[in-house]
């Protein structure tokens, strides 16, 4: 069975090859390493600059891409072409983010339950593609500073990220030309940076308090024998340092009437400055346009209090969910720029009744921990438990010959994963389940393990069946795949040995191929997905028209027919962006009458009913 330090076993790891740790953040991202020569744990940065790279992408008029500090300048001057908070979109559908849509200044396509797409200059980008642009920039600048190629990485994600969000992060790494050895939880990384979990010490319970600019997360972890278990997470996706800045602005506006003449933007910049200065001193004062603005530490404390209380409420809920009392927490770790504020450190210390861990730079602590994990994977840190893992991803074939991964490569075993699928045709009585192993996006490029058919699905319309497919890999590396149609209960299962006849060289070759072909693979995947989606849209629209033709005007029929033809034509041209554009146009035409017909149907049903 493969071990985590597999790369050494396969000889793929060159001496001193760097594996970087990456904190891919909502606001800022950064890279850290344990330097191969000095063995020092450092965040990578150019001289005299910050290690933080703003997670902002600007698409110029000719689609040139600018990432980081320079892109940030366009947030105000060209918001429609400047993407921030791409991490909030990872693995999300439009329905998931509908309520918060006003927080985004760029265009997000409204497609209900489809994965979010962002439209800039008539090009469509998935959240994965956007994140890959940030990772590409991080890779490039790390290579520039370290003067060595960077091809392997450990990337961190929030503990609450689900499978889809983790997979999207993994794909983003691949698309950026990085072999993502591990996706690890941000609180786990922070704990590693403080040295917790590095030796097979006794059990420890750790609370990781992470207050950044825009989000708050609290995670409770249990570490035992080097294994990290997330007991609970809680938080608020819109709470952080920005709220403190806003609080200061509001306070100034109410206290100094003359401030009304200063722009909000300017006030906010001064508010952040005041907050930061009050982390080191007791008073802040500045003169602007002849007006004196002042803030004292006690005044700041009053402003911070309600924000802080919200974080403590979340912390209480996390403790409750983990079924723990405050006294059972052994260590508290501070993460995120806002925890620099002494008021916050003091209140959190008081809440837990224990001094918090705040020695490591709170902006860098997650990336530094990821670098430690990277070093463990490189086999440089001894004494760390090596766990059995899956050396290649395991998945099945879906529409268009795509690989759908259920157990990603490097999953610790034993492991279980399941997902729901459905039928594509009306009255479909069976589903062929083809199992594959490998890292490529099309199954034809992967290794086929086996195939079986789930038969006996009762007659149902397309999309109505609920087929749950579960992968269970046991400690001996035997994979059991079971499929069950939940409405009827028909079920079938199969046993496979994925590692049989698989040499280390095979694994190595598959990994290299996947990185080499990442760009083409993801382009093909995007095209296949857009094509499948377009074909479904063509079918449903045509079906709808046939059924409701009497309710539509001549003009509606004509424009729909033209849009259908245009979409059909775009399919033959194999251009993903064009297909998306034509789908968007068709949706824009059909949405108003579809809603009207639905309303009619509801009204007539209601009027026929005796209440
Ligand atoms: P992050 O999202 O972790 O990068 O945190 C950014 C937040 O930390 C912003 O709201 C900053 O204003 C805040 N911050 C940075 N430095 C300090 C400081 N010295 N004192 C208080 N807040 C800070």
XYZ file of C-alpha atoms and ligand atoms in Angstrom:
634
model
C 0.000 0.000 0.000
C 1.229 3.471 -0.820
C 2.417 5.744 1.940
C 2.177 9.518 2.027
C 5.911 9.756 1.396
C 5.235 7.920 -1.852
C 7.229 10.331 -3.954
C 10.426 9.182 -2.366
C 9.499 5.567 -2.928
C 8.821 6.210 -6.607
C 11.996 8.243 -6.966
C 10.036 11.181 -8.312
C 11.275 13.593 -5.718
C 14.541 15.183 -6.729
C 16.954 16.107 -3.993
C 16.005 19.412 -2.448
C 12.944 19.873 -4.608
C 10.817 22.464 -2.908
C 7.234 21.714 -1.985
C 5.496 24.928 -1.060
C 2.647 25.588 1.344
C -0.042 27.901 -0.008
C -2.690 29.797 1.914
C -5.253 30.587 -0.801
C -7.247 33.227 1.042
C -10.416 35.207 0.365
C -8.629 38.564 0.659
C -4.936 37.670 0.522
C -2.903 34.637 -0.456
C 0.676 33.682 0.264
C 3.335 31.012 -0.125
C 5.657 29.593 2.528
C 8.441 27.011 2.541
C 10.951 25.309 4.734
C 14.012 26.465 2.872
C 15.859 23.457 1.460
C 19.270 24.825 2.469
C 18.769 26.943 5.563
C 15.901 24.701 6.809
C 14.208 27.881 7.998
C 10.429 28.193 7.908
C 9.650 31.351 5.950
C 6.874 33.106 4.059
C 8.144 34.009 0.598
C 8.428 37.683 -0.299
C 10.434 40.142 -2.343
C 12.709 42.395 -0.305
C 10.876 45.168 1.506
C 7.475 44.021 0.353
C 4.741 42.081 2.071
C 4.415 38.310 1.767
C 0.683 38.827 1.192
C -0.610 38.839 -2.380
C -4.120 40.332 -2.621
C -6.480 37.668 -4.060
C -7.654 40.086 -6.741
C -7.695 39.554 -10.522
C -8.125 42.295 -13.106
C -9.009 41.437 -16.719
C -7.932 44.230 -19.043
C -9.816 45.228 -22.184
C -7.702 42.867 -24.289
C -8.159 40.208 -21.602
C -4.682 40.634 -20.180
C -4.610 39.299 -16.625
C -3.214 41.240 -13.671
C -3.136 39.609 -10.222
C -2.317 40.953 -6.753
C -1.440 44.442 -5.542
C -1.644 45.973 -9.055
C -5.061 44.429 -9.683
C -6.327 45.947 -6.429
C -6.009 49.419 -7.949
C -8.791 48.544 -10.395
C -11.301 47.583 -7.671
C -12.559 51.161 -7.672
C -11.732 52.357 -11.197
C -13.039 49.270 -13.056
C -15.095 47.065 -10.697
C -16.853 45.103 -13.468
C -13.523 43.701 -14.686
C -11.919 43.191 -11.297
C -12.580 39.965 -9.408
C -12.216 39.738 -5.630
C -13.353 37.060 -3.148
C -13.248 34.294 -5.808
C -12.857 31.882 -2.871
C -16.431 32.657 -1.801
C -17.558 31.194 -5.172
C -15.603 27.931 -5.031
C -17.858 24.902 -5.470
C -20.963 27.142 -5.175
C -24.064 27.351 -7.370
C -25.884 30.601 -8.138
C -28.610 29.569 -5.690
C -26.012 29.209 -2.907
C -24.851 32.824 -3.242
C -28.090 34.474 -4.434
C -28.666 36.327 -1.135
C -25.180 37.807 -1.048
C -25.059 38.734 -4.743
C -25.091 42.478 -4.013
C -21.635 42.112 -2.459
C -20.086 41.335 -5.841
C -19.365 44.193 -8.244
C -18.715 41.918 -11.234
C -21.253 39.927 -13.254
C -22.236 36.477 -12.028
C -24.465 34.462 -14.349
C -27.846 33.500 -12.917
C -28.248 29.793 -13.594
C -29.964 28.527 -10.440
C -28.382 25.225 -9.553
C -25.392 25.312 -11.908
C -21.874 26.026 -10.641
C -21.232 29.768 -10.592
C -19.792 31.446 -13.670
C -18.360 34.942 -13.828
C -18.657 36.952 -17.041
C -16.012 39.511 -17.976
C -15.592 40.962 -21.491
C -17.857 38.228 -22.937
C -15.655 35.486 -21.486
C -16.935 33.085 -18.858
C -14.796 31.915 -15.959
C -15.459 29.249 -13.352
C -14.366 29.862 -9.752
C -11.718 27.182 -10.315
C -10.281 29.069 -13.284
C -10.249 32.308 -11.291
C -8.469 30.710 -8.341
C -5.993 29.082 -10.711
C -4.976 32.547 -11.934
C -4.085 33.532 -8.356
C -2.184 30.275 -7.835
C -0.335 30.781 -11.125
C 0.788 34.205 -9.942
C 1.931 32.781 -6.584
C 3.839 30.014 -8.374
C 5.481 32.492 -10.729
C 6.590 34.869 -8.007
C 7.818 32.012 -5.764
C 9.893 30.686 -8.673
C 11.253 34.154 -9.291
C 12.273 34.656 -5.667
C 13.551 31.123 -5.018
C 15.154 30.850 -8.456
C 13.968 27.260 -8.789
C 10.912 25.610 -10.389
C 7.946 25.152 -8.066
C 5.736 22.259 -9.130
C 4.372 20.751 -5.942
C 2.208 22.287 -3.268
C 0.061 21.803 -0.207
C -2.946 24.148 -0.300
C -5.125 25.099 2.656
C -8.931 25.415 2.731
C -11.396 26.320 5.503
C -12.350 23.350 7.680
C -15.986 23.684 6.590
C -15.215 23.346 2.840
C -17.189 20.437 1.388
C -15.985 17.871 -1.149
C -16.919 20.004 -4.151
C -15.059 23.025 -2.781
C -11.976 20.944 -2.000
C -12.054 19.361 -5.455
C -12.401 22.815 -7.058
C -9.307 23.950 -5.121
C -7.391 20.849 -6.201
C -8.366 21.485 -9.842
C -7.318 25.124 -9.567
C -3.871 23.968 -8.450
C -3.638 21.521 -11.331
C -4.665 24.178 -13.805
C -1.936 26.437 -12.431
C 0.598 23.678 -13.147
C 0.898 22.515 -9.547
C 0.801 18.954 -8.326
C -1.398 19.404 -5.255
C -0.042 16.825 -2.827
C -2.562 17.612 -0.137
C -5.457 19.881 0.644
C -5.359 20.595 4.382
C -7.629 22.498 6.732
C -6.570 26.030 7.641
C -6.908 25.428 11.416
C -4.847 22.247 11.081
C -2.128 24.245 9.324
C -2.219 26.916 12.039
C -1.829 24.213 14.714
C 1.152 22.720 12.872
C 2.781 26.157 12.723
C 2.628 26.270 16.524
C 4.188 22.809 16.637
C 1.053 21.006 17.793
C 0.514 17.540 16.369
C 4.113 17.088 15.292
C 5.001 14.471 17.863
C 2.933 11.543 19.034
C 2.025 13.385 22.185
C -1.048 12.937 24.325
C -4.443 14.132 23.184
C -4.916 17.912 22.896
C -7.988 19.991 22.172
C -7.301 23.174 20.246
C -9.511 26.157 19.413
C -8.434 28.114 16.338
C -9.867 31.657 16.422
C -9.544 33.207 12.946
C -10.674 36.824 12.511
C -9.629 38.342 9.185
C -10.795 41.362 7.232
C -14.156 39.977 6.123
C -14.740 36.600 7.737
C -14.650 34.931 11.132
C -14.068 31.207 11.680
C -13.741 29.231 14.862
C -12.681 25.587 14.670
C -12.273 23.083 17.464
C -9.746 20.353 16.722
C -8.668 17.210 18.510
C -5.087 16.103 17.927
C -4.054 12.619 18.890
C -0.984 10.729 17.660
C -0.449 13.252 14.904
C -3.997 12.902 13.586
C -6.160 16.018 13.411
C -9.889 15.664 13.797
C -12.227 18.624 13.289
C -14.764 18.405 16.122
C -16.776 21.456 15.081
C -16.649 24.684 13.108
C -18.671 27.861 13.342
C -18.351 31.421 12.125
C -19.744 34.299 10.164
C -18.860 34.797 6.493
C -19.447 38.544 6.753
C -17.746 39.602 9.994
C -14.242 40.975 10.474
C -11.887 43.921 10.524
C -13.941 45.708 7.823
C -16.824 45.940 10.318
C -14.516 47.531 12.904
C -13.435 50.113 10.268
C -17.090 50.818 9.447
C -17.866 51.158 13.151
C -15.127 53.785 13.528
C -16.443 55.720 10.483
C -19.971 55.744 11.939
C -18.636 56.882 15.305
C -16.698 59.778 13.731
C -19.710 60.810 11.652
C -21.843 60.990 14.774
C -19.225 62.671 16.968
C -17.612 65.177 14.579
C -20.355 66.746 12.425
C -17.741 68.346 10.106
C -16.650 64.850 8.945
C -19.626 64.819 6.575
C -17.381 66.776 4.167
C -14.799 64.009 3.967
C -15.427 61.186 1.480
C -16.484 57.798 2.880
C -13.543 56.201 1.120
C -11.069 58.560 2.793
C -12.736 58.087 6.172
C -12.535 54.331 5.868
C -8.808 54.441 5.072
C -8.229 56.667 8.127
C -10.387 54.408 10.278
C -8.262 51.368 9.396
C -5.129 53.383 10.118
C -6.513 54.476 13.507
C -7.401 50.871 14.365
C -3.916 49.618 13.509
C -2.175 52.425 15.412
C -4.317 51.702 18.464
C -2.910 48.156 18.447
C 0.344 49.742 19.666
C -0.639 53.012 21.382
C -3.501 54.516 23.417
C -4.519 57.457 21.261
C -4.947 58.328 17.606
C -5.252 61.796 16.147
C -5.070 63.131 12.599
C -5.870 66.378 10.832
C -7.569 66.246 7.461
C -8.991 69.180 5.474
C -8.607 71.252 8.651
C -10.702 68.803 10.666
C -9.246 66.932 13.636
C -10.237 63.280 13.932
C -9.410 61.465 17.137
C -9.974 58.036 18.627
C -8.925 56.699 22.018
C -8.369 53.086 22.991
C -11.463 52.951 25.251
C -13.568 54.361 22.386
C -12.189 51.684 20.027
C -12.936 49.022 22.640
C -16.569 50.144 22.735
C -16.772 49.944 18.923
C -15.159 46.488 18.810
C -17.306 45.055 21.620
C -20.423 44.077 19.597
C -18.259 42.513 16.853
C -16.243 40.639 19.434
C -19.391 39.439 21.171
C -20.625 37.945 17.901
C -17.366 35.969 17.572
C -17.740 34.734 21.157
C -21.332 33.667 20.448
C -20.018 31.600 17.492
C -17.309 30.177 19.762
C -19.940 29.107 22.298
C -21.909 27.352 19.552
C -18.749 25.585 18.312
C -18.032 24.363 21.854
C -21.592 23.146 22.212
C -21.455 21.299 18.876
C -18.179 19.658 19.919
C -19.843 18.742 23.218
C -17.081 20.432 25.202
C -16.825 23.015 27.972
C -14.451 25.983 27.842
C -12.173 24.334 30.413
C -11.571 21.364 28.121
C -9.781 23.542 25.562
C -5.998 23.088 25.963
C -4.756 25.726 23.506
C -6.177 28.733 21.670
C -4.505 29.852 18.445
C -4.932 33.318 16.959
C -5.173 33.591 13.153
C -6.002 36.560 10.890
C -4.897 40.198 10.817
C -7.612 41.421 13.177
C -6.302 39.282 16.055
C -3.371 41.728 16.262
C -5.652 44.026 18.170
C -4.826 43.725 21.921
C -8.507 44.246 22.803
C -9.395 41.089 20.885
C -6.526 39.063 22.339
C -7.500 40.124 25.873
C -11.206 39.344 25.486
C -10.539 35.962 23.865
C -8.075 35.147 26.661
C -10.726 36.116 29.234
C -13.384 34.070 27.463
C -11.337 30.865 27.400
C -9.641 31.570 30.737
C -6.255 30.852 29.118
C -3.537 32.878 27.439
C -3.839 32.696 23.669
C -1.029 31.584 21.298
C -0.082 34.705 19.339
C 3.654 34.466 18.703
C 3.439 33.525 15.017
C 2.504 36.257 12.514
C -1.307 35.853 12.254
C -1.270 36.632 8.513
C 1.330 33.982 7.770
C 0.522 31.257 10.290
C -1.677 29.203 7.913
C 0.808 29.243 5.016
C 3.660 28.422 7.412
C 1.739 25.393 8.679
C 1.079 24.294 5.102
C 4.851 24.497 4.478
C 5.439 22.222 7.486
C 2.928 19.732 6.056
C 4.747 19.980 2.710
C 8.022 19.169 4.443
C 6.440 16.135 6.113
C 5.215 14.919 2.718
C 8.704 15.382 1.291
C 9.838 12.946 3.977
C 12.100 15.497 5.663
C 10.335 15.493 9.005
C 10.815 12.174 10.718
C 8.760 10.859 13.669
C 5.551 11.686 11.882
C 3.043 8.998 11.344
C 2.834 7.820 7.747
C -0.667 6.867 6.805
C -1.946 4.653 4.040
C -3.337 6.673 1.190
C -4.810 6.230 -2.276
C -1.995 6.975 -4.756
C -4.395 7.860 -7.603
C -7.896 9.319 -7.666
C -10.843 6.925 -7.904
C -14.009 7.857 -9.729
C -16.545 7.001 -12.391
C -17.554 8.048 -15.891
C -20.258 10.703 -16.304
C -21.921 12.363 -19.335
C -19.565 13.180 -22.184
C -16.880 10.729 -21.007
C -15.810 12.887 -18.065
C -14.107 11.534 -14.956
C -16.027 12.276 -11.756
C -13.679 11.781 -8.801
C -15.189 10.409 -5.579
C -11.969 9.616 -3.689
C -9.210 12.058 -4.638
C -5.606 10.909 -4.738
C -3.853 11.033 -1.347
C -7.074 10.312 0.570
C -6.242 8.633 3.863
C -7.691 5.126 4.032
C -10.021 3.655 5.125
C -12.310 6.174 3.469
C -15.854 6.509 2.195
C -17.476 8.910 -0.260
C -20.822 8.962 -1.990
C -22.677 11.107 -4.511
C -26.110 11.125 -6.115
C -26.663 10.673 -9.829
C -29.756 10.439 -11.988
C -31.027 9.077 -15.304
C -30.639 10.971 -18.593
C -33.562 9.490 -20.540
C -37.257 8.953 -19.851
C -37.941 5.332 -18.854
C -34.231 4.480 -18.515
C -34.117 1.123 -16.702
C -30.389 0.731 -16.126
C -27.260 2.744 -15.442
C -23.802 1.630 -16.510
C -21.293 2.382 -13.777
C -17.748 2.453 -15.151
C -14.992 2.759 -12.564
C -11.709 4.490 -13.290
C -8.469 5.429 -11.602
C -6.292 8.383 -12.560
C -5.865 12.119 -12.665
C -7.042 13.057 -16.155
C -10.353 14.766 -16.860
C -11.491 12.377 -19.594
C -11.910 8.735 -18.622
C -10.346 7.610 -21.892
C -6.994 8.860 -20.533
C -7.380 7.038 -17.200
C -7.157 3.413 -16.142
C -10.389 1.469 -16.276
C -10.897 -0.708 -13.205
C -14.242 -2.364 -13.825
C -17.822 -1.811 -14.875
C -21.244 -2.961 -13.710
C -24.867 -2.182 -14.480
C -27.517 -1.145 -11.991
C -30.594 -2.800 -13.538
C -34.277 -2.778 -12.765
C -34.879 0.947 -12.288
C -38.684 1.395 -12.591
C -40.143 3.544 -15.367
C -39.580 7.231 -14.458
C -39.062 10.489 -16.346
C -35.443 11.557 -17.005
C -33.794 13.138 -13.975
C -36.313 11.630 -11.560
C -34.349 8.591 -10.348
C -32.030 9.117 -7.384
C -29.033 6.837 -7.690
C -26.680 6.945 -4.734
C -23.214 5.636 -5.587
C -20.827 4.989 -2.699
C -17.088 4.208 -2.755
C -15.712 2.500 0.316
C -12.010 1.656 0.429
C -10.928 -0.465 3.387
C -7.582 -0.703 5.187
C -6.445 -3.429 2.770
C -6.998 -1.173 -0.206
C -10.051 -3.061 -1.488
C -12.641 -0.804 -3.032
C -16.323 -1.617 -2.672
C -18.605 0.326 -4.983
C -22.318 0.161 -4.301
C -25.171 1.733 -6.230
C -28.733 2.107 -5.005
C -31.748 3.757 -6.629
C -33.345 5.373 -3.597
C -36.963 5.595 -4.806
C -37.244 1.891 -5.715
C -34.509 0.408 -3.550
C -32.862 -1.555 -6.405
C -29.193 -2.023 -5.564
C -25.984 -3.596 -6.825
C -22.353 -3.680 -5.689
C -18.899 -4.729 -6.832
C -15.424 -5.262 -5.288
C -12.291 -3.973 -7.017
C -8.578 -3.960 -6.190
C -7.347 -0.645 -7.606
C -3.677 -1.288 -6.802
C -3.486 -4.622 -8.603
C -0.962 -4.520 -11.461
C -0.216 -0.873 -10.733
C 3.502 -0.151 -10.448
C 5.118 2.928 -8.927
C 6.226 3.884 -12.440
C 2.596 3.773 -13.643
C 1.556 6.122 -10.825
C 4.417 8.475 -11.573
C 3.610 8.573 -15.288
C -0.078 9.251 -14.678
C 0.752 12.123 -12.343
C 3.172 13.691 -14.774
C 0.722 13.318 -17.658
C -2.008 15.006 -15.662
C 0.110 18.067 -14.908
C 1.432 18.235 -18.471
C -2.079 18.096 -19.933
C -3.895 20.064 -17.226
C -4.709 23.047 -19.387
C -6.094 21.042 -22.331
C -7.920 18.677 -19.959
C -9.697 21.469 -18.143
C -10.521 23.212 -21.426
C -12.052 19.993 -22.755
C -13.924 19.431 -19.486
C -15.358 22.950 -19.638
C -16.429 22.400 -23.264
C -17.993 18.990 -22.539
C -19.850 20.412 -19.533
C -21.091 23.422 -21.512
C -22.172 21.114 -24.371
C -24.065 18.768 -22.023
C -25.728 21.742 -20.349
C -26.640 23.280 -23.732
C -28.106 20.009 -25.002
C -30.263 19.772 -21.881
C -31.369 23.372 -22.316
C -32.268 22.747 -25.977
C -34.333 19.704 -24.962
C -36.195 21.365 -22.112
C -36.892 24.550 -24.092
C -38.198 22.616 -27.098
C -40.350 20.432 -24.805
C -41.717 23.508 -23.034
C -42.608 25.236 -26.313
C -44.425 22.183 -27.655
C -46.481 21.904 -24.483
C -47.287 25.598 -24.066
C -47.327 26.906 -27.637
C -50.817 28.452 -27.170
C -49.639 30.694 -24.364
C -46.791 32.294 -26.333
C -46.932 35.258 -28.712
C -45.712 35.059 -32.319
C -42.822 37.325 -31.397
C -41.803 35.074 -28.485
C -41.922 32.002 -30.695
C -39.857 33.688 -33.369
C -37.136 34.997 -31.063
C -36.972 31.652 -29.224
C -36.608 29.778 -32.491
C -33.757 32.081 -33.530
C -32.015 31.692 -30.163
C -32.409 27.881 -30.354
C -30.808 27.845 -33.794
C -27.967 30.083 -32.636
C -27.297 27.783 -29.670
C -27.390 24.727 -31.945
C -24.909 26.402 -34.273
C -22.572 27.333 -31.401
C -22.442 23.654 -30.407
C -20.923 22.764 -33.743
C -18.220 25.413 -33.325
C -16.762 23.944 -30.106
C -16.235 27.300 -28.388
C -17.159 27.191 -24.690
C -17.567 30.940 -24.315
C -19.826 31.156 -27.371
C -22.006 28.288 -26.082
C -22.328 30.013 -22.685
C -23.238 33.285 -24.367
C -25.928 31.663 -26.536
C -27.349 29.815 -23.506
C -27.503 33.097 -21.643
C -29.335 34.734 -24.568
C -31.830 31.871 -24.837
C -32.444 31.969 -21.073
C -33.037 35.719 -21.193
C -35.724 35.225 -23.872
C -37.465 32.237 -22.307
C -37.387 33.259 -18.637
C -40.184 35.893 -18.784
C -42.705 33.648 -20.573
C -41.700 30.568 -18.579
C -42.490 32.507 -15.391
C -45.757 33.777 -16.886
C -46.877 30.268 -17.849
C -45.906 28.939 -14.413
C -47.972 31.685 -12.749
C -50.939 30.796 -14.962
C -50.626 27.144 -14.011
C -50.453 27.983 -10.310
C -53.432 30.354 -10.536
C -55.617 27.877 -12.363
C -54.707 25.151 -9.869
C -55.573 27.500 -7.001
C -58.894 28.599 -8.480
C -59.959 24.991 -8.974
C -59.265 24.248 -5.339
C -61.788 24.583 -2.561
C -60.033 25.983 0.471
P -6.641 39.125 6.926
O -7.976 38.939 6.236
O -6.275 37.998 7.835
O -5.539 39.518 6.001
O -6.866 40.360 7.947
C -7.006 41.647 7.487
C -7.612 42.474 8.589
O -6.663 42.637 9.655
C -7.961 43.872 8.106
O -9.233 44.230 8.591
C -6.881 44.721 8.778
O -7.334 46.040 9.000
C -6.645 43.973 10.065
N -5.349 44.314 10.655
C -4.137 44.237 10.084
N -3.192 44.667 10.929
C -3.816 45.033 12.091
C -3.380 45.564 13.343
N -2.099 45.829 13.578
N -4.323 45.803 14.277
C -5.630 45.537 14.057
N -6.100 45.066 12.905
C -5.205 44.797 11.908
